[in-house]
Coordinates of C-alpha atoms in Angstrom, one line a residue:
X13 CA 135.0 -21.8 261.7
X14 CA 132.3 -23.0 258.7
X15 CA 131.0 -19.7 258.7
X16 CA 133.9 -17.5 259.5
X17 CA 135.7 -18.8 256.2
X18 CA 132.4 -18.6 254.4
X19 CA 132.6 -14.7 255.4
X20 CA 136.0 -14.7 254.3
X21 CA 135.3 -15.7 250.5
X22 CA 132.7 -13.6 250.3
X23 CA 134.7 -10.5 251.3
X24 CA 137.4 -11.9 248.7
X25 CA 134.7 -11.6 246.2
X26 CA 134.0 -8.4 246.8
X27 CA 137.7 -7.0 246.2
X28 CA 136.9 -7.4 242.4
X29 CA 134.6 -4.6 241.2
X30 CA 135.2 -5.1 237.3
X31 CA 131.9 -4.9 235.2
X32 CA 132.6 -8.5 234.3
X33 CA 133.3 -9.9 237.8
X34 CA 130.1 -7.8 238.7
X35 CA 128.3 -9.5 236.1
X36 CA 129.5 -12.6 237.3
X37 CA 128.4 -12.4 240.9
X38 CA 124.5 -11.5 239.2
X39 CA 121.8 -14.0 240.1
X40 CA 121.4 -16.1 237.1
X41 CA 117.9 -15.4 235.6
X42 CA 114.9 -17.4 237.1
X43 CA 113.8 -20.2 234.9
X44 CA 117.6 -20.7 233.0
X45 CA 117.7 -24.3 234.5
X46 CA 117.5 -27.9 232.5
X47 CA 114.7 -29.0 232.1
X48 CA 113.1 -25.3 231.5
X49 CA 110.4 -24.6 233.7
X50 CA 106.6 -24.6 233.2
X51 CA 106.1 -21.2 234.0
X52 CA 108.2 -18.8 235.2
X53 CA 107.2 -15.2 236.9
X54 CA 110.6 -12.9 237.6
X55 CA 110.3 -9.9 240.1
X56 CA 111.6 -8.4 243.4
X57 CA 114.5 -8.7 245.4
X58 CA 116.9 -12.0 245.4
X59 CA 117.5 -13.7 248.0
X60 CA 120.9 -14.1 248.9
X61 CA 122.5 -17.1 251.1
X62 CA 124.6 -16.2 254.1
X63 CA 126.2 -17.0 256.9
X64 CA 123.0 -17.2 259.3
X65 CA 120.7 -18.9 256.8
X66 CA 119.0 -22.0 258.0
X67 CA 117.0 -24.5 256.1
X68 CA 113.7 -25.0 257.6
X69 CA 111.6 -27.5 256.8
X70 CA 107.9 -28.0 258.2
X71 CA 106.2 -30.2 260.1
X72 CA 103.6 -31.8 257.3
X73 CA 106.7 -33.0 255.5
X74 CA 107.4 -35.8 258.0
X75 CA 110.7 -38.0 257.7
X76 CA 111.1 -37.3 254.5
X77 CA 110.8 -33.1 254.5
X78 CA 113.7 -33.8 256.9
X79 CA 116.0 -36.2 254.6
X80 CA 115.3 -33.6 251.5
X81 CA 116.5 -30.9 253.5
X82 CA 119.9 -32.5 255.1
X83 CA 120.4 -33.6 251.5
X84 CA 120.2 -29.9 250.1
X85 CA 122.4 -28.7 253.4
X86 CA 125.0 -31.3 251.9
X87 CA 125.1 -29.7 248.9
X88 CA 125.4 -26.3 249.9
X89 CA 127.9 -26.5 252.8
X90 CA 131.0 -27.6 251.3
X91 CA 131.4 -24.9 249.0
X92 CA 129.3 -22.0 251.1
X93 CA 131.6 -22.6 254.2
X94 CA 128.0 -22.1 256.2
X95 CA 126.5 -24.4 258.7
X96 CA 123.0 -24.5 257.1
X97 CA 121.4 -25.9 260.1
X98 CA 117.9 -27.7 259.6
X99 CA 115.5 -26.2 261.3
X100 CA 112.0 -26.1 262.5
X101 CA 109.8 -24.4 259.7
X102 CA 109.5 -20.8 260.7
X103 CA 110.1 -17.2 258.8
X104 CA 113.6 -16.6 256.6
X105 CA 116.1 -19.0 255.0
X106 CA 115.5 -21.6 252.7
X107 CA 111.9 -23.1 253.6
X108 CA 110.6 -26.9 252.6
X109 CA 107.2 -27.6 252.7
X110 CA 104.5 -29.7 251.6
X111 CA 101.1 -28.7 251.3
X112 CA 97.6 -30.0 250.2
X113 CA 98.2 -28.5 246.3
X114 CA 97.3 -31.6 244.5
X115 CA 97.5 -29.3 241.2
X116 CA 101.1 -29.9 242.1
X117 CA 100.6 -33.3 241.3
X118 CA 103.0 -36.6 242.5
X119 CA 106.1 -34.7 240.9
X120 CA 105.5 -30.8 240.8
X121 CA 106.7 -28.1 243.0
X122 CA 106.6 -24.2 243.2
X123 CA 109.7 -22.2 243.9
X124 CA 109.5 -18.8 245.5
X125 CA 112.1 -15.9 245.5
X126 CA 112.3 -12.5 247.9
X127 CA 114.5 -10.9 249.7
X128 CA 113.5 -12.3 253.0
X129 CA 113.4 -16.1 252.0
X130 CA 113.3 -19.2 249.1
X131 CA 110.3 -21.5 250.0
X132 CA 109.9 -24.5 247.8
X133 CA 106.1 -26.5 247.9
X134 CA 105.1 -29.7 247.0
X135 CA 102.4 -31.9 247.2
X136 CA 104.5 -35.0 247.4
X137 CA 108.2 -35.6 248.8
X138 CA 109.6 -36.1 245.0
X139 CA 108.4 -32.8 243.8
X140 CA 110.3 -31.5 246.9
X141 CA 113.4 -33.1 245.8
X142 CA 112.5 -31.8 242.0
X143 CA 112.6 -27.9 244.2
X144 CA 116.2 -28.7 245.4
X145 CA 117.9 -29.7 241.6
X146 CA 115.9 -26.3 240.6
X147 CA 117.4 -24.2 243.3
X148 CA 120.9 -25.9 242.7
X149 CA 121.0 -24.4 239.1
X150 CA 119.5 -20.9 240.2
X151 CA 123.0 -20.6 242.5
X152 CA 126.3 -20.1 240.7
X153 CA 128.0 -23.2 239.5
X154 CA 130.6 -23.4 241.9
X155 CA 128.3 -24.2 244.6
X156 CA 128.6 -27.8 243.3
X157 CA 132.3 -28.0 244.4
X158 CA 133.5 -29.8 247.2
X159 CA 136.0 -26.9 248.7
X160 CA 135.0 -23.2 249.6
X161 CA 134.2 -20.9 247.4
X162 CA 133.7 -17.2 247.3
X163 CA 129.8 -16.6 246.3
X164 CA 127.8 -15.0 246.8
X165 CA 125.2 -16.9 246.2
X166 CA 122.1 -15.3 245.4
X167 CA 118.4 -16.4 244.0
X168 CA 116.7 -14.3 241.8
X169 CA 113.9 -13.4 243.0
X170 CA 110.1 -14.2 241.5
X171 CA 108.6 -17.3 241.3
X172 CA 108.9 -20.7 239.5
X173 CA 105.9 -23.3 239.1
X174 CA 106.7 -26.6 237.5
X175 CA 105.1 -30.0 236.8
X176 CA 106.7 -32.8 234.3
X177 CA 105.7 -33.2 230.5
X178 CA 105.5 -37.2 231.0
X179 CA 105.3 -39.4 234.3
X180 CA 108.1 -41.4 232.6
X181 CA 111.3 -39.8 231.8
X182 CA 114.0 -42.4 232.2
X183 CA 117.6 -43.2 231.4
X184 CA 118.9 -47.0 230.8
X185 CA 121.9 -48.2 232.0
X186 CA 123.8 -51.5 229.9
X187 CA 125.7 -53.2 232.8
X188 CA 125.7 -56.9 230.7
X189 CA 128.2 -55.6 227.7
X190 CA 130.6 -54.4 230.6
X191 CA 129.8 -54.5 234.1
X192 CA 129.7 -51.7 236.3
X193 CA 129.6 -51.4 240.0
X194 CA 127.8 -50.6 242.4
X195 CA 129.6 -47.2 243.2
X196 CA 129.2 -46.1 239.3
X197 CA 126.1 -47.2 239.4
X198 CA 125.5 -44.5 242.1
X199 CA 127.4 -41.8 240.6
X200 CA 125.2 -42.0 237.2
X201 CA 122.1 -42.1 239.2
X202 CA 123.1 -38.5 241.2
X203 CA 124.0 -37.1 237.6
X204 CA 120.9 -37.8 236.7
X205 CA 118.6 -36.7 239.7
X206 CA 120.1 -33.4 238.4
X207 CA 118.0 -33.3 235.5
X208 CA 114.8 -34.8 237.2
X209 CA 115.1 -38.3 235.8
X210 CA 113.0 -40.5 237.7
X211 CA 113.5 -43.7 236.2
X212 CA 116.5 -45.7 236.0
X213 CA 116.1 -49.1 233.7
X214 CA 118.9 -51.7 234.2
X215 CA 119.8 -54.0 231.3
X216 CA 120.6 -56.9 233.8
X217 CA 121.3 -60.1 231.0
X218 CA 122.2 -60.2 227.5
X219 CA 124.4 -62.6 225.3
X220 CA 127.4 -61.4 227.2
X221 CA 127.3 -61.8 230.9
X222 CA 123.9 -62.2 233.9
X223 CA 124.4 -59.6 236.3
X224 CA 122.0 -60.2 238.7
X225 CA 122.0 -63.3 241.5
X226 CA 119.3 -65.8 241.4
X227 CA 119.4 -67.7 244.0
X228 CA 117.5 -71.0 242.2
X229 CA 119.8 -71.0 239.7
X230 CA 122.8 -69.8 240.7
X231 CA 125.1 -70.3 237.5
X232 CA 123.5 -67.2 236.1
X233 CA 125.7 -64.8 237.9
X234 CA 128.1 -66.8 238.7
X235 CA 129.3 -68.5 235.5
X236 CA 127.1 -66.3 233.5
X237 CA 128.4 -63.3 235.3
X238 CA 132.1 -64.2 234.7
X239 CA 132.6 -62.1 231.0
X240 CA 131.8 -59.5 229.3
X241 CA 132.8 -57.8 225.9
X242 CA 136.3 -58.1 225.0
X243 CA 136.9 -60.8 227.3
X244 CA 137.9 -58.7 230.3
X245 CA 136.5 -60.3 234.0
X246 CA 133.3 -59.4 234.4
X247 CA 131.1 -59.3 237.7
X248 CA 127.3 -59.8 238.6
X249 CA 125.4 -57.5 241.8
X250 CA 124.1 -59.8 244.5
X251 CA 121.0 -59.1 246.1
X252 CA 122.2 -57.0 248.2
X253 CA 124.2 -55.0 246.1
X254 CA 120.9 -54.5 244.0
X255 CA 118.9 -54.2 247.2
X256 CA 121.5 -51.6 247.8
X257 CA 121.2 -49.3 244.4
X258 CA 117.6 -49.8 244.9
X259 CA 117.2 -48.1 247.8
X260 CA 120.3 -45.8 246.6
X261 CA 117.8 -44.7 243.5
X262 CA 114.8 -44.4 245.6
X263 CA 116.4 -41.8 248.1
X264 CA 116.7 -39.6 244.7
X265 CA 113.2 -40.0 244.0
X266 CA 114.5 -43.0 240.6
X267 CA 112.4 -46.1 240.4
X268 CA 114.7 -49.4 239.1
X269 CA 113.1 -50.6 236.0
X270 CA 115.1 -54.1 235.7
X271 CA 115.5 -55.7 232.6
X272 CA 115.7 -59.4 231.8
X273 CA 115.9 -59.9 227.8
X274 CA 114.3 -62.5 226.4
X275 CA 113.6 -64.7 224.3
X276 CA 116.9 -63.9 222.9
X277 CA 120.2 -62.0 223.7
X278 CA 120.3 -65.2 226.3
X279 CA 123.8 -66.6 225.4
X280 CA 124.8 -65.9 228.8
X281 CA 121.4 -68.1 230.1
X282 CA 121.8 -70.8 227.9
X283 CA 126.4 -71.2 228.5
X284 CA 125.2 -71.3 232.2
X285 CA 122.5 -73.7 231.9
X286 CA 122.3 -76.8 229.0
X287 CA 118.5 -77.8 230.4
X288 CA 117.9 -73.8 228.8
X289 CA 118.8 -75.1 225.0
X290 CA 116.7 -76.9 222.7
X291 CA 119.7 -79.3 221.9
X292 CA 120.6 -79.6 225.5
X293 CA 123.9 -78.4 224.9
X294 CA 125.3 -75.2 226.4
X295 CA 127.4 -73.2 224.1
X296 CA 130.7 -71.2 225.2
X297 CA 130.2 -67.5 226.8
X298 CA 130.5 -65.1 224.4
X299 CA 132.7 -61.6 224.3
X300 CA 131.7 -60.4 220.9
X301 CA 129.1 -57.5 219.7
X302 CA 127.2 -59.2 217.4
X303 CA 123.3 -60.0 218.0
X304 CA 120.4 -62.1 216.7
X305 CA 122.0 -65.6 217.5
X306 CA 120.1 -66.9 220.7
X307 CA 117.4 -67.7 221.8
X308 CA 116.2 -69.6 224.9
X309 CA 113.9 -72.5 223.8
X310 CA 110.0 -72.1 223.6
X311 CA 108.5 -75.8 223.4
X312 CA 110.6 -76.7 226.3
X313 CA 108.5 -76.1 230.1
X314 CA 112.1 -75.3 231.8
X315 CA 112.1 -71.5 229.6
X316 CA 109.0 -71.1 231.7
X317 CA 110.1 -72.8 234.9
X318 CA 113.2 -70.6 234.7
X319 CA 111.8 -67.3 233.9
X320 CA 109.1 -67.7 236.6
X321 CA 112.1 -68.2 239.3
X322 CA 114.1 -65.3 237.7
X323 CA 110.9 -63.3 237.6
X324 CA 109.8 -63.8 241.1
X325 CA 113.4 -63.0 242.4
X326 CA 113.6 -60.0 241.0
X327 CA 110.3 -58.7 241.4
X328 CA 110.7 -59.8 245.3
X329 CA 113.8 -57.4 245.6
X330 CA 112.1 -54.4 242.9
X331 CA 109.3 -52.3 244.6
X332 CA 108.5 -50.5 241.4
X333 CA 106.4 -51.3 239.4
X334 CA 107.6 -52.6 236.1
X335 CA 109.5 -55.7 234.7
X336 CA 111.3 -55.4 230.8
X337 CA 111.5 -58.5 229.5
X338 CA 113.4 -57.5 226.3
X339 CA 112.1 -58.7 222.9
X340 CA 114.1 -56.8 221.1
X341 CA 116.5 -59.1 218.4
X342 CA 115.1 -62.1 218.8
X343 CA 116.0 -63.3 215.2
X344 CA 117.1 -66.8 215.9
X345 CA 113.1 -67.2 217.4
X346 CA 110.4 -68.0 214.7
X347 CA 107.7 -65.9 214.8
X348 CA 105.3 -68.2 215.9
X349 CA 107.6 -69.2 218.9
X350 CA 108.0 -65.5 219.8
X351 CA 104.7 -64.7 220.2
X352 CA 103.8 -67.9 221.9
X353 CA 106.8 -67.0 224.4
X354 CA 105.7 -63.4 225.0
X355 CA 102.6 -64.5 226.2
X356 CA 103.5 -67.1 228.7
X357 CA 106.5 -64.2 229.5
X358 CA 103.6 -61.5 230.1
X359 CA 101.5 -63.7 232.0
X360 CA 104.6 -64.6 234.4
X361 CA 105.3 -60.8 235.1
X362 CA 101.4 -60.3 235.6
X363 CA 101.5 -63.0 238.2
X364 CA 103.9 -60.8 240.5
X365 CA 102.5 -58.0 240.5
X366 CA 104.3 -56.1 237.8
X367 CA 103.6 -54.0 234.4
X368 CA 104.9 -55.6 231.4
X369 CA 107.6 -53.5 229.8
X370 CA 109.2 -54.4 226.6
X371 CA 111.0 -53.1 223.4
X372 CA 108.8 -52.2 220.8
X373 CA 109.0 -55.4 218.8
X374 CA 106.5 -56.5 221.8
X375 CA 104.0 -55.2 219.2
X376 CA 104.4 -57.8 217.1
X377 CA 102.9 -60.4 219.6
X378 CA 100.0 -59.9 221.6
X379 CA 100.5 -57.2 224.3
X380 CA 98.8 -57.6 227.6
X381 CA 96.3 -54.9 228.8
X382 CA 98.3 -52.0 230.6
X383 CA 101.7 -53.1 228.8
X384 CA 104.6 -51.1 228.0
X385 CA 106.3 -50.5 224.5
X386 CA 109.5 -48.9 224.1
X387 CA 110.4 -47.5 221.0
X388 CA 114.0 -47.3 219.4
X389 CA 113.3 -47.6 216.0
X390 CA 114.9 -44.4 213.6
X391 CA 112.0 -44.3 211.1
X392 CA 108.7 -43.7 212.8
X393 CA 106.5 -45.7 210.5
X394 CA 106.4 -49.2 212.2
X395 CA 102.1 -49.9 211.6
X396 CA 102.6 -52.9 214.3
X397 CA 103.7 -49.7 217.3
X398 CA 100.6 -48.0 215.9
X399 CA 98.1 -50.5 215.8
X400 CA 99.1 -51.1 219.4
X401 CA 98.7 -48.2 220.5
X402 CA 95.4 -47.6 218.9
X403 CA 94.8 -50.6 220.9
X404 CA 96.0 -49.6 224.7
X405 CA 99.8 -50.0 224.3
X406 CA 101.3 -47.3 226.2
X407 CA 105.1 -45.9 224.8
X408 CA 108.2 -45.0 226.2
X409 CA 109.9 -43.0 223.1
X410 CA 113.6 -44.0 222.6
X411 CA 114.3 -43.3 218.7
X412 CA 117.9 -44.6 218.5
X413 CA 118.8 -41.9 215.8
X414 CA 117.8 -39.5 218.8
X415 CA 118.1 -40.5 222.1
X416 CA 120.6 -43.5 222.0
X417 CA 123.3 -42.2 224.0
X418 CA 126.2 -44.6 222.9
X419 CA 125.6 -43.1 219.0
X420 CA 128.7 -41.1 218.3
X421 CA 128.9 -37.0 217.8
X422 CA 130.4 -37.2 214.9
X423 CA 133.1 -39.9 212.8
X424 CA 135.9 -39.0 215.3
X425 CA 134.3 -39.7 218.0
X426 CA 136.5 -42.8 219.4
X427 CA 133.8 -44.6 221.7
X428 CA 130.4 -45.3 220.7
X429 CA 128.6 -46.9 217.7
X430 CA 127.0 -45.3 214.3
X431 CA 124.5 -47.7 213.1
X432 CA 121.6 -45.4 213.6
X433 CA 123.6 -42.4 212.8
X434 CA 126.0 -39.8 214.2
X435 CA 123.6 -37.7 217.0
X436 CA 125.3 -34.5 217.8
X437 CA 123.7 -32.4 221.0
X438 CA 121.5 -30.5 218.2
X439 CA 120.2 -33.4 216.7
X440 CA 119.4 -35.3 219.8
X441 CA 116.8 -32.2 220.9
X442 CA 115.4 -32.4 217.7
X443 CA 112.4 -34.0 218.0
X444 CA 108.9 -34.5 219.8
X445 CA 107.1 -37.9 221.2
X446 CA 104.0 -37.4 220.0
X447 CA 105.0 -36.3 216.9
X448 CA 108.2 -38.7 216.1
X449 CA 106.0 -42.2 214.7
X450 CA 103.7 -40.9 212.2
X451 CA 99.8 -41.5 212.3
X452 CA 100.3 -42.0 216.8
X453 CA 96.8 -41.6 218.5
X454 CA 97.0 -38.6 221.5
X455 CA 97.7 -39.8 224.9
X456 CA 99.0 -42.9 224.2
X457 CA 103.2 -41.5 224.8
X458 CA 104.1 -42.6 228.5
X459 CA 107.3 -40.8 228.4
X460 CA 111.1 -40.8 227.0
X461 CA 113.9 -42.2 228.3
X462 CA 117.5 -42.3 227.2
X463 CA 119.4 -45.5 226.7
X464 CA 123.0 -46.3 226.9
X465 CA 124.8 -49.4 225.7
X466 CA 128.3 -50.3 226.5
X467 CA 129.6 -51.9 223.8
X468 CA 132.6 -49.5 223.9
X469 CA 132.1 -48.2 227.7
X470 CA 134.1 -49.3 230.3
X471 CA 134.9 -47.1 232.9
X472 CA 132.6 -43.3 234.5
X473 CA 134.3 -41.2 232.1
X474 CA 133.2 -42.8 229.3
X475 CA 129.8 -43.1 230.0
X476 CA 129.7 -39.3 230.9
X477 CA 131.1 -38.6 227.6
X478 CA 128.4 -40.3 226.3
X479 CA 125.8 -39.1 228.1
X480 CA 126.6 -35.5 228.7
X481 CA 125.2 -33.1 227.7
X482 CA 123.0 -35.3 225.3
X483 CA 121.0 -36.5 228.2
X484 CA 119.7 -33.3 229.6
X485 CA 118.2 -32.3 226.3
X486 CA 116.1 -35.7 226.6
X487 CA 115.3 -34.8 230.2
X488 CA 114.2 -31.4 229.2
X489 CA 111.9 -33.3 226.3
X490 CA 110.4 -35.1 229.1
X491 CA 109.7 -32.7 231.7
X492 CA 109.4 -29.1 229.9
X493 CA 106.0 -28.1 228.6
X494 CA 106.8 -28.7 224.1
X495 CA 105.9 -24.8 223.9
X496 CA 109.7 -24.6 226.0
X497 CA 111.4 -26.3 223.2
X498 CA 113.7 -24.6 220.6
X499 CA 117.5 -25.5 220.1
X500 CA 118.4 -21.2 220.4
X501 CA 117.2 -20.7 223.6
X502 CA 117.9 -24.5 224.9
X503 CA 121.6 -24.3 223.0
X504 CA 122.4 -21.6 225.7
X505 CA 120.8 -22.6 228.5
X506 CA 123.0 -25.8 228.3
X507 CA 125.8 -24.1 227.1
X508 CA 125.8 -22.3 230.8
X509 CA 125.6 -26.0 232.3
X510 CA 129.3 -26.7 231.1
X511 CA 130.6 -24.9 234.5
X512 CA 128.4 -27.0 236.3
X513 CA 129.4 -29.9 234.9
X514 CA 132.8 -29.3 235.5
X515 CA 132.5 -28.5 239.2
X516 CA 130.9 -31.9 239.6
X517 CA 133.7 -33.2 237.8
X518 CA 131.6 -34.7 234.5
X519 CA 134.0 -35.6 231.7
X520 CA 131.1 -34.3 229.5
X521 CA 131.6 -33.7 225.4
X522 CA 132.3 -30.1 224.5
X523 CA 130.0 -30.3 221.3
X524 CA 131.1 -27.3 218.8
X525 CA 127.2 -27.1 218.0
X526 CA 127.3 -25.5 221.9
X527 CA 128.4 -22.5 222.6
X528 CA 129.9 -23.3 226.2
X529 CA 130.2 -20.8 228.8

């Protein structure tokens, strides 16, 4: 029935013989995806998806081969009507594979197009995964609807072969301002395996609610957990609701990067727990926006005692391999007291097994060997981020005048904040890591990575409208060679991801600076 309806559409299609429908039913050019390609080679014969079409997957590939290819067979059936079976590797169809090509690297992948088959290598499972969100965007748009459609669906044919800019291209998530759950969670994270994210950093505390459970001190999550801005209910993830987005992440190839903020954005730590302030006394939850006012108390031995437990909880349920511990705002700390904090907080992280991630005013302290910066300042002069890196201090780049996702498009824009600026779609693309904080020594960029605060967010459409279609351009800064990167050719290449978008349902922004499909 699956594939007799699939026959149907296409016939359908075929009544309409206009120049336009024609043009419409031409494979889309190789190499028009988001991120662009590394290189691209166009030639022969496309190959076109039918009825018969299996998805073969070989041997090598193990387990995971298998779960890659039943995940692209989900994609593909609901709107191709065809069965799509998965299949022993063989000759024809659409072919998985991975091979001994270490050139490929832990991420890369080579896509090949004829008229006989589309075989997509890797060297490891992810750059597999990286093949399918490539071959999704070669195939027309409406492939990502949920209902038949009529096709057809054709590849062009030649060959693609693609490895990341950066190892780190991230996007972070603020579920402390408002809470979201586990299910929006999960839809952010499949918007953003689209465009071969492979981070996802949760801002688990701040002043305004703990979202995470501790199970040695409880009132984190659950008294902590109780608000958030505006004073609407909020809500904290158990363990095994984080267990659960965990795992949900890792079968899209996204690491968790949780974040714990400290010393200050704590409010939420010290209302929960007196023994947490210097005085003793716990202050009221908060709802508001404001920052700079907490901090959790450095002389005392119970900061340490507590962020060890908190520390060892979550690094318990986290298999990758970073912690954030914040360090961002901390003005109600004393200089002194911050850096003495930062190094007992480094040393605590180090002692589970983790990398040390922090916002770049972890500069100002004493960074541990191997630790992580991440820049969101707007100016790109700060001598502390240099000096560190000149020193070891590897960067994530995430310059709030560029990549903060929660900046608005323009004055009318009615969620979102201005304080770094408004960041239209143009002016989000429109810049280079290596290039962004003046005087940076080479190599010493990790990757990008897109944050979102929720000050103003409270529901999936709004952080979509936020986040689309800004957040492809920083994906496409992160994975596509720099030599890719100029707004003409990337302004229309996303302009032809607005159908996309749409078929997945994305309430994305229809920037004017775009000139949508």
């Amino acid at each position: 029935m699956a594939g007799l309806l699939g026959a149907l559409l296409l016939m359908a299609a075929g009544l309409s013989s206009t120049p336009a429908a024609a043009a419409s039913r031409a494979p889309r050019p190789l190499g028009q995806t988001v991120p662009a390609p590394a290189s691209v080679a166009p030639g022969g014969s496309p190959y076109t998806i039918t009825s018969s079409t299996p998805i073969r997957v070989d041997a090598a590939s193990g387990p995971e081969g298998r779960r890659i290819a039943g995940y692209l067979a989900d994609v593909l059936r609901p709107s191709t009507g065809y069965a799509l079976p998965v299949r022993p590797y063989g000759s024809g169809g659409i072919r998985l594979r991975l091979s001994g090509e270490t050139r490929l690297g832990e991420e890369g992948y080579r896509l090949e197009s004829g008229r006989s088959a589309v075989t997509l290598t890797a060297h490891r499972p992810a750059g597999l995964f990286h093949a399918v969100q490539t071959l999704r965007q070669l195939l027309p748009a409406s492939v990502e609807k949920r209902t038949g459609q009529p096709g057809p669906w054709q590849v062009a044919g030649g060959t693609i072969t693609d490895t990341p800019r950066y190892a780190y291209r991230g996007a972070m998530l603020d579920v402390s301002r408002h809470f979201f759950t586990v299910a929006q969670v999960e839809r952010y994270i499949d918007q953003l395996a689209l465009y071969k994210i492979n981070k996802l950093h949760l801002h688990l505390s701040d002043d305004q609610g703990w979202r995470i459970a501790i199970d040695s001190w409880p009132r984190l999550a659950t008294y902590g957990g109780q608000t958030q801005v505006g004073g609407g209910k909020g809500s904290y993830y158990t363990k095994a609701d984080y267990q659960q987005l965990v795992r949900y992440a890792a079968s899209r190839y996204l690491e968790v990067v949780p974040e714990i903020d400290t010393p200050g954005h704590t409010n939420a730590a010290l209302a929960s727990y007196a023994t947490l302030n210097c005085d003793g006394v716990a202050p009221p939850l908060y709802t508001g926006t404001d920052v700079g006012f907490s901090s959790l108390c450095v002389p005392k031995e119970v900061t340490y005692k507590f962020l060890d437990d908190v520390v060892r909880e979550l690094s318990a349920m986290t298999p990758g391999g970073y912690v954030h511990i914040g360090g961002d705002e901390a003005h109600s700390t004393p200089h002194a007291d911050y850096v003495a904090f930062m190094d007992k907080a480094q040393a605590i992280v180090a002692k589970y097994g983790k990398t040390v991630m922090g916002w770049h005013q972890l500069t100002g302290a004493r960074p541990v060997a191997g630790a992580v910066a991440q820049y969101w300042g707007t100016e790109g002069n700060e001598a502390e981020v240099v000096a560190a890196a000149k020193a070891g201090t590897r960067l994530v780049m995430s310059p709030a005048n560029r990549a903060y996702l929660d900046m608005k498009y323009d004055a009318s824009t009615k969620l979102g904040l201005d304080w770094a600026g408004l960041v239209d779609v143009d002016a989000s693309y429109a810049w280079d890591p290596e290039t962004f904080i003046k005087g940076l020594p080479s190599g010493s960029v990790l990757g990008v990575e897109a944050p979102l605060w929720s000050e103003t967010l409270t529901t999936s459409a709004d952080i979509e409208y936020m986040a689309f279609p800004r957040l492809p351009g920083i994906a496409e800064i992160g994975w596509s060679p720099s030599s890719t990167h100029n707004w003409p050719d990337y302004s229309a290449r996303l302009a032809a991801q607005g159908p996309r978008l749409s078929a997945l349902g994305v309430n994305f922004y229809r920037s004017p600076v775009v000139p949508w499909v």
